[in-house]
Coordinates of C-alpha atoms in Angstrom, one line a residue:
M1 CA 15.3 -91.0 -35.0
P2 CA 15.1 -88.6 -32.0
Y3 CA 18.5 -89.6 -30.8
R4 CA 21.7 -91.1 -32.2
R5 CA 24.5 -93.2 -30.8
S6 CA 28.2 -93.3 -31.7
P7 CA 30.2 -96.6 -31.2
H8 CA 31.4 -95.3 -27.8
H9 CA 28.2 -93.4 -27.0
R10 CA 26.5 -93.4 -23.6
G11 CA 23.0 -92.2 -23.0
I12 CA 20.9 -90.2 -25.4
K13 CA 22.3 -87.5 -27.7
R14 CA 19.6 -85.2 -29.1
Q15 CA 20.0 -83.8 -32.6
R16 CA 17.7 -80.8 -31.8
K17 CA 18.5 -77.9 -29.5
V18 CA 15.1 -76.9 -28.1
K19 CA 14.0 -79.1 -25.2
I20 CA 10.7 -80.9 -24.5
L21 CA 9.1 -80.7 -21.0
A22 CA 6.4 -83.4 -20.5
T23 CA 3.9 -83.5 -17.6
L24 CA 3.6 -86.8 -15.9
G25 CA 0.2 -88.1 -14.6
P26 CA -2.0 -91.2 -14.5
A27 CA -1.3 -92.0 -18.2
S28 CA 2.5 -91.8 -17.9
R29 CA 4.1 -91.9 -14.5
D30 CA 5.2 -95.6 -14.6
K31 CA 8.8 -96.4 -15.4
E32 CA 8.1 -98.1 -18.7
T33 CA 6.2 -95.0 -20.1
I34 CA 8.8 -92.6 -18.6
A35 CA 11.5 -94.5 -20.5
K36 CA 9.4 -94.4 -23.7
L37 CA 8.9 -90.6 -23.3
L38 CA 12.6 -90.0 -22.8
K39 CA 13.5 -92.1 -25.9
A40 CA 10.7 -90.3 -27.9
G41 CA 12.2 -86.9 -27.1
A42 CA 11.4 -85.7 -23.6
D43 CA 14.2 -84.0 -21.8
A44 CA 12.5 -83.0 -18.5
F45 CA 9.4 -83.9 -16.6
R46 CA 6.8 -81.7 -14.8
V47 CA 5.1 -83.0 -11.7
N48 CA 1.9 -81.0 -11.2
M49 CA 1.3 -80.4 -7.5
S50 CA -2.3 -79.3 -8.2
H51 CA -3.3 -83.0 -8.6
G52 CA -2.4 -86.1 -6.6
D53 CA -0.8 -86.5 -3.1
H54 CA 2.8 -86.5 -1.9
D55 CA 3.0 -90.3 -1.9
T56 CA 2.0 -90.5 -5.5
H57 CA 4.5 -87.7 -6.4
R58 CA 7.2 -89.4 -4.4
E59 CA 6.7 -92.6 -6.4
T60 CA 6.7 -90.6 -9.7
I61 CA 10.0 -88.9 -8.9
A62 CA 11.6 -92.2 -7.8
N63 CA 10.5 -93.7 -11.2
I64 CA 12.1 -90.7 -13.1
R65 CA 15.4 -91.1 -11.2
A66 CA 15.4 -94.9 -11.8
V67 CA 14.9 -94.4 -15.6
E68 CA 17.5 -91.6 -15.6
K69 CA 20.1 -93.9 -14.1
D70 CA 19.3 -96.6 -16.6
L71 CA 19.5 -94.4 -19.6
E72 CA 22.5 -92.4 -18.4
R73 CA 21.1 -89.0 -19.2
P74 CA 20.5 -86.2 -16.7
V75 CA 16.8 -85.4 -16.5
A76 CA 15.2 -82.3 -15.0
I77 CA 12.2 -82.5 -12.7
L78 CA 10.0 -79.5 -12.4
C79 CA 7.6 -79.5 -9.4
D80 CA 4.8 -77.1 -10.4
L81 CA 3.1 -75.4 -7.4
Q82 CA -0.7 -74.9 -7.7
G83 CA -0.7 -71.3 -6.5
P84 CA -3.6 -69.2 -5.0
K85 CA -6.4 -70.4 -7.2
L86 CA -9.5 -68.3 -6.5
R87 CA -12.8 -70.2 -6.6
V88 CA -16.5 -69.5 -5.9
G89 CA -18.3 -71.5 -3.3
Q90 CA -21.0 -74.2 -3.7
F91 CA -24.5 -74.0 -5.1
D92 CA -27.8 -75.5 -4.0
G93 CA -28.0 -78.6 -6.1
G94 CA -24.4 -78.1 -7.3
K95 CA -25.2 -75.7 -10.1
A96 CA -27.0 -72.5 -11.2
F97 CA -27.6 -70.3 -14.2
I98 CA -26.6 -66.7 -14.4
R99 CA -28.8 -64.9 -17.0
H100 CA -27.1 -62.7 -19.5
G101 CA -27.4 -59.0 -18.4
A102 CA -28.8 -60.0 -15.0
H103 CA -27.3 -58.9 -11.6
F104 CA -25.3 -61.4 -9.7
T105 CA -23.8 -61.0 -6.2
L106 CA -20.7 -62.6 -4.7
D107 CA -20.8 -62.4 -0.9
R108 CA -19.4 -63.8 2.3
D109 CA -22.5 -65.8 3.2
P110 CA -21.5 -69.5 3.3
A111 CA -25.1 -70.6 2.4
P112 CA -25.4 -72.5 -0.9
G113 CA -25.7 -70.2 -3.9
N114 CA -28.5 -69.8 -6.5
D115 CA -29.1 -68.0 -9.8
E116 CA -28.6 -64.6 -8.0
R117 CA -25.7 -65.1 -5.6
V118 CA -22.9 -67.3 -4.3
C119 CA -20.3 -67.2 -1.6
L120 CA -16.8 -66.0 -2.6
P121 CA -14.7 -67.6 0.2
H122 CA -11.8 -65.2 -0.2
P123 CA -12.3 -62.3 2.3
E124 CA -9.2 -60.5 1.0
L125 CA -11.1 -59.7 -2.2
F126 CA -13.8 -57.7 -0.5
G127 CA -13.2 -54.0 -0.3
I128 CA -10.5 -53.9 -3.0
L129 CA -12.6 -54.3 -6.2
Q130 CA -13.8 -51.2 -7.9
K131 CA -16.7 -50.3 -10.3
G132 CA -16.0 -51.5 -13.8
Q133 CA -13.5 -54.2 -13.0
R134 CA -14.0 -57.7 -14.4
L135 CA -14.4 -61.1 -12.7
L136 CA -13.9 -64.0 -15.1
I137 CA -15.4 -67.3 -14.0
D138 CA -14.7 -70.8 -15.3
D139 CA -11.8 -69.9 -17.5
G140 CA -13.6 -66.8 -18.8
K141 CA -16.8 -68.6 -19.9
L142 CA -18.7 -66.2 -17.6
R143 CA -17.8 -62.5 -17.5
L144 CA -19.1 -60.3 -14.6
V145 CA -18.5 -56.5 -14.3
V146 CA -18.5 -54.9 -10.9
I147 CA -21.3 -52.4 -10.2
R148 CA -20.6 -51.9 -6.5
A149 CA -18.3 -53.5 -4.0
D150 CA -18.0 -53.2 -0.3
N151 CA -16.6 -55.3 2.6
D152 CA -19.5 -57.8 2.5
A153 CA -20.7 -58.1 -1.1
I154 CA -19.7 -57.5 -4.7
L155 CA -22.7 -56.7 -6.9
C156 CA -22.0 -57.4 -10.6
S157 CA -23.7 -57.3 -14.0
A158 CA -23.4 -60.4 -16.1
E159 CA -21.7 -59.2 -19.3
V160 CA -21.7 -62.9 -20.4
G161 CA -23.9 -65.3 -18.5
G162 CA -24.3 -69.0 -18.6
P163 CA -24.3 -72.2 -16.4
I164 CA -22.1 -72.2 -13.3
S165 CA -21.3 -75.0 -10.9
D166 CA -19.5 -75.6 -7.6
R167 CA -15.9 -74.3 -7.0
K168 CA -15.4 -72.8 -10.4
G169 CA -12.2 -70.7 -10.7
V170 CA -12.3 -66.9 -10.6
N171 CA -9.8 -64.6 -12.4
I172 CA -9.6 -60.9 -11.6
P173 CA -7.5 -59.4 -14.4
D174 CA -7.9 -55.7 -13.6
A175 CA -6.5 -55.7 -10.0
I176 CA -3.4 -57.0 -8.1
V177 CA -5.1 -59.5 -5.9
P178 CA -3.8 -59.2 -2.3
V179 CA -3.0 -62.9 -1.8
P180 CA 0.4 -64.4 -1.5
A181 CA 1.8 -66.4 -4.4
L182 CA 2.3 -69.3 -1.9
T183 CA -0.7 -70.7 -0.1
E184 CA -0.4 -73.0 2.9
K185 CA -0.7 -76.0 0.5
D186 CA 2.0 -74.4 -1.7
R187 CA 4.3 -74.1 1.3
R188 CA 3.9 -77.8 2.1
D189 CA 4.4 -78.7 -1.6
L190 CA 7.5 -76.5 -1.8
A191 CA 9.0 -78.2 1.3
F192 CA 8.2 -81.6 -0.3
A193 CA 9.8 -80.5 -3.6
V194 CA 13.0 -79.4 -1.7
E195 CA 13.0 -82.7 0.2
Q196 CA 12.8 -84.6 -3.1
K197 CA 15.6 -82.5 -4.6
A198 CA 13.4 -81.1 -7.4
D199 CA 15.6 -79.3 -10.0
W200 CA 13.0 -76.7 -10.8
I201 CA 10.1 -75.2 -8.8
G202 CA 7.3 -73.7 -10.8
L203 CA 5.8 -70.7 -9.1
S204 CA 2.2 -70.1 -10.2
F205 CA 0.3 -66.8 -10.4
V206 CA 3.3 -64.6 -9.8
Q207 CA 2.1 -61.0 -9.6
R208 CA 5.1 -59.1 -8.3
P209 CA 8.9 -59.6 -7.9
E210 CA 8.4 -60.1 -4.1
D211 CA 6.6 -63.4 -4.9
V212 CA 9.7 -64.8 -6.4
A213 CA 11.9 -63.6 -3.6
E214 CA 9.6 -65.2 -1.0
A215 CA 9.7 -68.6 -2.8
R216 CA 13.5 -68.4 -3.0
R217 CA 13.7 -67.7 0.8
L218 CA 11.4 -70.6 1.6
S219 CA 13.3 -73.0 -0.7
G220 CA 16.6 -72.2 1.0
G221 CA 18.3 -72.0 -2.3
Q222 CA 17.4 -75.6 -3.2
G223 CA 15.9 -75.9 -6.7
A224 CA 15.8 -73.3 -9.4
I225 CA 12.8 -71.0 -9.4
M226 CA 10.7 -70.8 -12.6
A227 CA 8.2 -68.0 -12.4
K228 CA 5.1 -68.6 -14.4
I229 CA 3.8 -65.6 -16.2
E230 CA 0.0 -65.9 -16.3
K231 CA -1.1 -62.6 -14.8
P232 CA -1.2 -59.1 -16.5
A233 CA 0.4 -57.7 -13.4
A234 CA 3.4 -60.0 -13.9
V235 CA 3.8 -58.7 -17.5
E236 CA 4.0 -55.2 -16.2
S237 CA 6.9 -56.1 -13.8
L238 CA 8.5 -58.6 -16.2
D239 CA 12.1 -57.3 -16.1
E240 CA 12.3 -57.5 -12.3
I241 CA 10.6 -60.9 -12.2
I242 CA 13.0 -62.3 -14.8
E243 CA 16.0 -60.9 -12.9
L244 CA 14.9 -62.6 -9.6
S245 CA 14.0 -65.9 -11.3
D246 CA 16.2 -68.7 -12.7
G247 CA 13.8 -69.3 -15.6
I248 CA 10.4 -68.2 -16.9
M249 CA 7.4 -70.1 -18.2
V250 CA 4.9 -68.5 -20.5
A251 CA 1.7 -70.0 -19.0
R252 CA -0.8 -69.2 -21.6
G253 CA -3.8 -70.8 -19.9
D254 CA -4.7 -68.2 -17.3
L255 CA -2.8 -65.5 -19.3
G256 CA -5.3 -66.2 -22.1
V257 CA -8.2 -66.0 -19.7
E258 CA -7.2 -62.6 -18.2
L259 CA -6.2 -61.0 -21.5
L260 CA -7.9 -60.7 -24.8
P261 CA -7.0 -63.7 -27.0
E262 CA -5.3 -61.5 -29.6
E263 CA -3.0 -60.0 -26.9
V264 CA -1.4 -63.3 -26.0
P265 CA 0.8 -64.0 -29.1
P266 CA 2.7 -60.7 -29.0
I267 CA 3.1 -60.9 -25.2
Q268 CA 4.4 -64.5 -25.6
K269 CA 7.1 -63.2 -28.0
H270 CA 7.8 -60.3 -25.7
I271 CA 8.4 -62.6 -22.7
I272 CA 10.6 -64.9 -24.7
E273 CA 12.7 -62.0 -26.0
K274 CA 13.1 -60.4 -22.6
T275 CA 14.0 -63.7 -20.9
R276 CA 16.5 -64.7 -23.6
A277 CA 18.1 -61.3 -23.3
Q278 CA 18.8 -62.0 -19.6
G279 CA 20.3 -65.4 -20.5
K280 CA 17.7 -67.5 -18.6
P281 CA 15.7 -70.5 -19.9
V282 CA 12.2 -69.7 -21.1
V283 CA 9.5 -72.4 -21.5
V284 CA 6.3 -72.0 -23.6
A285 CA 3.4 -74.0 -22.1
T286 CA -0.3 -74.8 -22.3
Q287 CA -2.5 -76.3 -25.1
M288 CA 0.4 -76.8 -27.5
L289 CA -0.9 -80.1 -28.8
E290 CA -4.2 -80.0 -26.9
S291 CA -6.2 -82.1 -29.4
M292 CA -3.8 -85.0 -28.8
I293 CA -5.4 -85.6 -25.4
T294 CA -7.9 -87.7 -27.4
S295 CA -6.5 -87.7 -31.0
P296 CA -3.4 -89.5 -32.3
S297 CA -2.5 -86.5 -34.4
P298 CA -2.5 -82.7 -33.8
T299 CA -4.3 -80.0 -35.7
R300 CA -2.4 -78.0 -38.2
A301 CA -2.8 -74.9 -36.0
E302 CA -1.2 -76.7 -33.1
V303 CA 1.8 -77.7 -35.2
S304 CA 2.2 -74.1 -36.2
D305 CA 2.0 -73.0 -32.6
V306 CA 4.8 -75.4 -31.5
A307 CA 6.8 -74.3 -34.6
N308 CA 6.5 -70.6 -33.8
A309 CA 7.8 -71.1 -30.2
V310 CA 10.8 -72.9 -31.7
Y311 CA 11.4 -70.2 -34.3
D312 CA 11.2 -67.6 -31.5
G313 CA 14.1 -69.4 -29.8
A314 CA 12.3 -70.7 -26.7
D315 CA 14.5 -73.0 -24.6
A316 CA 11.7 -75.6 -24.2
V317 CA 8.1 -76.4 -25.2
M318 CA 5.8 -78.1 -22.8
L319 CA 3.1 -80.7 -22.9
S320 CA 0.5 -80.8 -20.1
A321 CA -2.6 -83.0 -20.2
E322 CA -1.4 -84.4 -23.5
T323 CA 1.1 -86.6 -21.6
A324 CA -0.3 -86.5 -18.1
A325 CA -3.8 -87.8 -18.8
G326 CA -4.1 -88.2 -22.6
Q327 CA -4.6 -91.3 -24.6
W328 CA -1.4 -90.7 -26.7
P329 CA 1.4 -89.5 -24.5
V330 CA 4.3 -91.1 -26.4
E331 CA 2.9 -90.0 -29.7
A332 CA 2.5 -86.4 -28.4
V333 CA 6.2 -86.3 -27.5
T334 CA 7.2 -87.9 -30.8
I335 CA 5.3 -85.4 -32.9
M336 CA 6.6 -82.4 -30.8
D337 CA 10.1 -83.8 -31.4
R338 CA 9.5 -84.1 -35.1
I339 CA 8.1 -80.5 -35.4
A340 CA 11.1 -79.1 -33.5
A341 CA 13.6 -81.0 -35.5
R342 CA 12.0 -79.9 -38.8
V343 CA 12.0 -76.2 -37.7
E344 CA 15.7 -76.4 -36.7
S345 CA 16.6 -77.8 -40.1
D346 CA 14.9 -74.9 -41.9
T347 CA 17.5 -72.7 -43.7
T348 CA 15.8 -69.6 -42.2
Y349 CA 15.9 -70.9 -38.6
R350 CA 19.3 -69.5 -37.6
E351 CA 18.3 -66.1 -39.0
R352 CA 14.9 -66.1 -37.1
I353 CA 16.2 -67.0 -33.7
H354 CA 18.8 -64.2 -34.0
L355 CA 16.1 -61.6 -34.4
T356 CA 16.3 -61.3 -30.6
H357 CA 19.4 -59.3 -29.8
T358 CA 21.4 -60.6 -26.8
P359 CA 24.2 -58.1 -26.1
P360 CA 26.9 -59.5 -23.8
D361 CA 27.6 -57.9 -20.4
A362 CA 31.0 -56.3 -20.0
T363 CA 32.6 -59.4 -18.5
S364 CA 35.2 -61.8 -19.7
A365 CA 32.7 -64.7 -19.4
D366 CA 30.1 -63.0 -21.6
A367 CA 32.8 -61.9 -24.1
L368 CA 34.2 -65.4 -24.4
S369 CA 30.6 -66.9 -24.7
E370 CA 29.9 -64.6 -27.6
A371 CA 33.2 -65.5 -29.1
C372 CA 32.2 -69.2 -28.9
A373 CA 29.1 -68.5 -31.0
Q374 CA 31.1 -66.4 -33.5
I375 CA 33.7 -69.2 -33.9
A376 CA 30.9 -71.8 -34.4
D377 CA 29.4 -69.5 -37.1
T378 CA 32.8 -69.0 -38.8
L379 CA 34.4 -72.4 -38.7
T380 CA 33.0 -75.9 -39.0
I381 CA 32.7 -76.7 -35.3
E382 CA 31.1 -80.0 -34.1
G383 CA 30.6 -78.9 -30.6
I384 CA 31.3 -76.4 -27.8
V385 CA 32.7 -78.1 -24.7
V386 CA 31.8 -76.1 -21.6
F387 CA 33.3 -76.9 -18.2
T388 CA 31.2 -75.5 -15.4
G389 CA 30.3 -76.0 -11.8
S390 CA 27.2 -73.9 -11.4
G391 CA 26.0 -73.9 -15.0
G392 CA 26.5 -70.1 -15.4
S393 CA 28.9 -70.5 -18.4
A394 CA 26.5 -72.9 -20.1
R395 CA 23.7 -70.4 -19.8
R396 CA 25.8 -67.6 -21.2
V397 CA 26.8 -69.7 -24.2
A398 CA 23.2 -70.8 -24.7
R399 CA 22.0 -67.2 -24.7
E400 CA 24.0 -66.7 -27.9
R401 CA 22.1 -69.6 -29.6
P402 CA 25.3 -70.9 -31.3
A403 CA 25.3 -73.0 -34.4
A404 CA 27.1 -75.9 -32.7
P405 CA 25.6 -78.1 -30.0
M406 CA 27.0 -77.7 -26.4
L407 CA 28.5 -80.5 -24.4
V408 CA 28.4 -79.3 -20.7
L409 CA 30.8 -81.1 -18.4
T410 CA 30.2 -80.6 -14.7
P411 CA 31.0 -82.3 -11.5
S412 CA 27.6 -81.3 -10.1
Q413 CA 24.6 -83.6 -10.7
P414 CA 22.1 -80.9 -9.7
T415 CA 23.7 -78.6 -12.3
A416 CA 23.6 -81.3 -15.0
R417 CA 19.9 -82.0 -14.3
R418 CA 18.9 -78.3 -14.3
I419 CA 20.7 -77.8 -17.6
A420 CA 18.3 -80.4 -19.2
L421 CA 15.9 -77.4 -19.8
L422 CA 18.6 -75.2 -21.4
W423 CA 18.6 -74.7 -25.2
G424 CA 21.3 -76.7 -27.1
A425 CA 22.9 -78.2 -24.0
H426 CA 23.8 -81.8 -23.4
A427 CA 25.1 -82.2 -19.8
V428 CA 27.4 -85.0 -18.5
V429 CA 28.4 -85.5 -14.9
T430 CA 32.2 -86.0 -14.7
R431 CA 35.0 -85.5 -12.2
D432 CA 36.4 -82.0 -11.9
I433 CA 39.6 -81.1 -13.7
G434 CA 42.8 -79.8 -12.2
S435 CA 45.0 -78.6 -15.1
F436 CA 44.9 -77.2 -18.7
E437 CA 46.2 -80.5 -20.1
E438 CA 43.6 -82.5 -18.2
M439 CA 40.9 -80.2 -19.5
I440 CA 41.9 -80.7 -23.2
A441 CA 42.2 -84.5 -22.8
K442 CA 38.9 -84.9 -21.0
G443 CA 37.0 -82.6 -23.4
K444 CA 38.2 -84.7 -26.3
R445 CA 37.4 -88.0 -24.7
M446 CA 33.9 -86.9 -23.6
A447 CA 33.2 -85.4 -27.0
L448 CA 34.0 -88.7 -28.7
R449 CA 32.1 -90.7 -26.1
H450 CA 28.9 -88.7 -26.4
G451 CA 28.8 -88.3 -30.1
F452 CA 30.2 -84.8 -30.6
G453 CA 32.5 -85.4 -33.6
A454 CA 35.0 -87.9 -34.9
A455 CA 38.5 -87.9 -36.2
G456 CA 39.3 -84.4 -37.7
S457 CA 36.4 -82.7 -36.0
R458 CA 37.1 -79.3 -34.4
L459 CA 35.7 -78.3 -30.9
V460 CA 35.7 -75.1 -29.0
T461 CA 36.5 -75.5 -25.3
L462 CA 35.4 -73.0 -22.7
A463 CA 36.6 -73.1 -19.1
G464 CA 37.9 -71.0 -16.2
V465 CA 41.3 -70.9 -14.6
P466 CA 41.9 -71.6 -11.7
F467 CA 39.8 -74.7 -12.2
G468 CA 36.9 -75.3 -9.7
V469 CA 36.5 -71.6 -8.9
P470 CA 32.9 -70.3 -9.7
G471 CA 32.7 -67.3 -12.0
S472 CA 36.2 -67.6 -13.3
T473 CA 35.5 -68.3 -17.0
N474 CA 38.5 -66.8 -18.8
L475 CA 39.8 -69.5 -21.3
L476 CA 38.7 -70.4 -24.8
H477 CA 40.6 -73.0 -26.8
I478 CA 40.0 -74.7 -30.2
V479 CA 41.0 -78.4 -30.5
T480 CA 40.9 -81.0 -33.2
L481 CA 40.0 -84.6 -32.5
T482 CA 42.4 -87.3 -33.7
G483 CA 39.7 -90.0 -33.2
N484 CA 41.8 -92.2 -31.0
E485 CA 41.5 -90.3 -27.7
L486 CA 39.6 -93.1 -26.1
D487 CA 42.5 -95.5 -26.8
T488 CA 44.9 -93.6 -24.6
P489 CA 45.1 -94.1 -20.8
R490 CA 43.2 -91.5 -18.7

């Protein structure tokens, strides 16, 4: 089973540590299916702002919150912005054919295109492209190489030709494209996401650290920013982008278009390693169980792909069209849950996820977080109980990838929801504590209530004194459950 209950247990207690992010769409946004997806293993939901309107998204978000309340488990919502998608214009008759090796021109003439030319309705691209740079059209199915570019036309040679139709996407991997990461549509969608109290905001086509800073300024500090790495330029500025972001998504769709296919796996591992080292959640996305859009079972290669992301220590793995528009949304989550659980039960799993070195910063909070993981490795520990307001302590502990699961107790519902994408963390919203004695008593009660141990189980407790002060983590305590903590008055 993907979850278990104790006699006193509320909500859903996962046995695995990696999280599952499922995209909602026409096949899955009703309350009944959302509940099934959560019970099957989903921990968070992605709302793709590229499709649908605000009224539809508002209803989807309301459905998630209704099911969240019913199942008593904090659920993260990621509103994923479309980003500045570049597209060609329209063709006479809706389509054309670019011959292999032929010349083809992209220009500023709005007249319908043909086999020799088409409008490129992005004036900012003219004048910046240089001879030898590539333009990839329709997810790389067509590959053009620039012969000559000026302010009115870009003459190309078709390195790979083929059929083309209206509004196909254009990728320019060899240049930093002078377009903002947030279009006017994105700004409207971002305002909507903030209004809807989205926990995470996915920022598409990030090229430079300034893109992340702009999104944070516009969001007013509401919602955590997840930068999607899908441009080669972003890989070059990866450290700075991670530092300015709250989380990172390895968006392999466009990354796979703009890079050679064999370059993507090592870059994926590099992004995961860098993000984990900075103690921030990292999500692996795109085509993980792609065949399950139409098939009730995945390919063996897809299973290996999901397993590799789990072995690499990713915080979450994501499903896109598989759950949004596929024929088998619940089955896709169920199989992803089973793959992750099997990997985590492998005797080599602990060794593999610790191939990434995560040295602590010279702070008491980092030192204590590392100590939590060491204690969990040395003793038989049923759970690490973390008291936090902002979620910072939970992120520090998760960075160490401890052997024991983490019960995060927070008075903040937004913090609890955001943590739903954090490796190994089970968040519970509870009243704040005021004393050491109250901390120990509450930690024991909550551990029993949420399935973290029984009589005789040992727990590690992490908190900060004075209580309620952000950034004051300075206390680590080992406790043993008697099993009757729920029988005593609060």
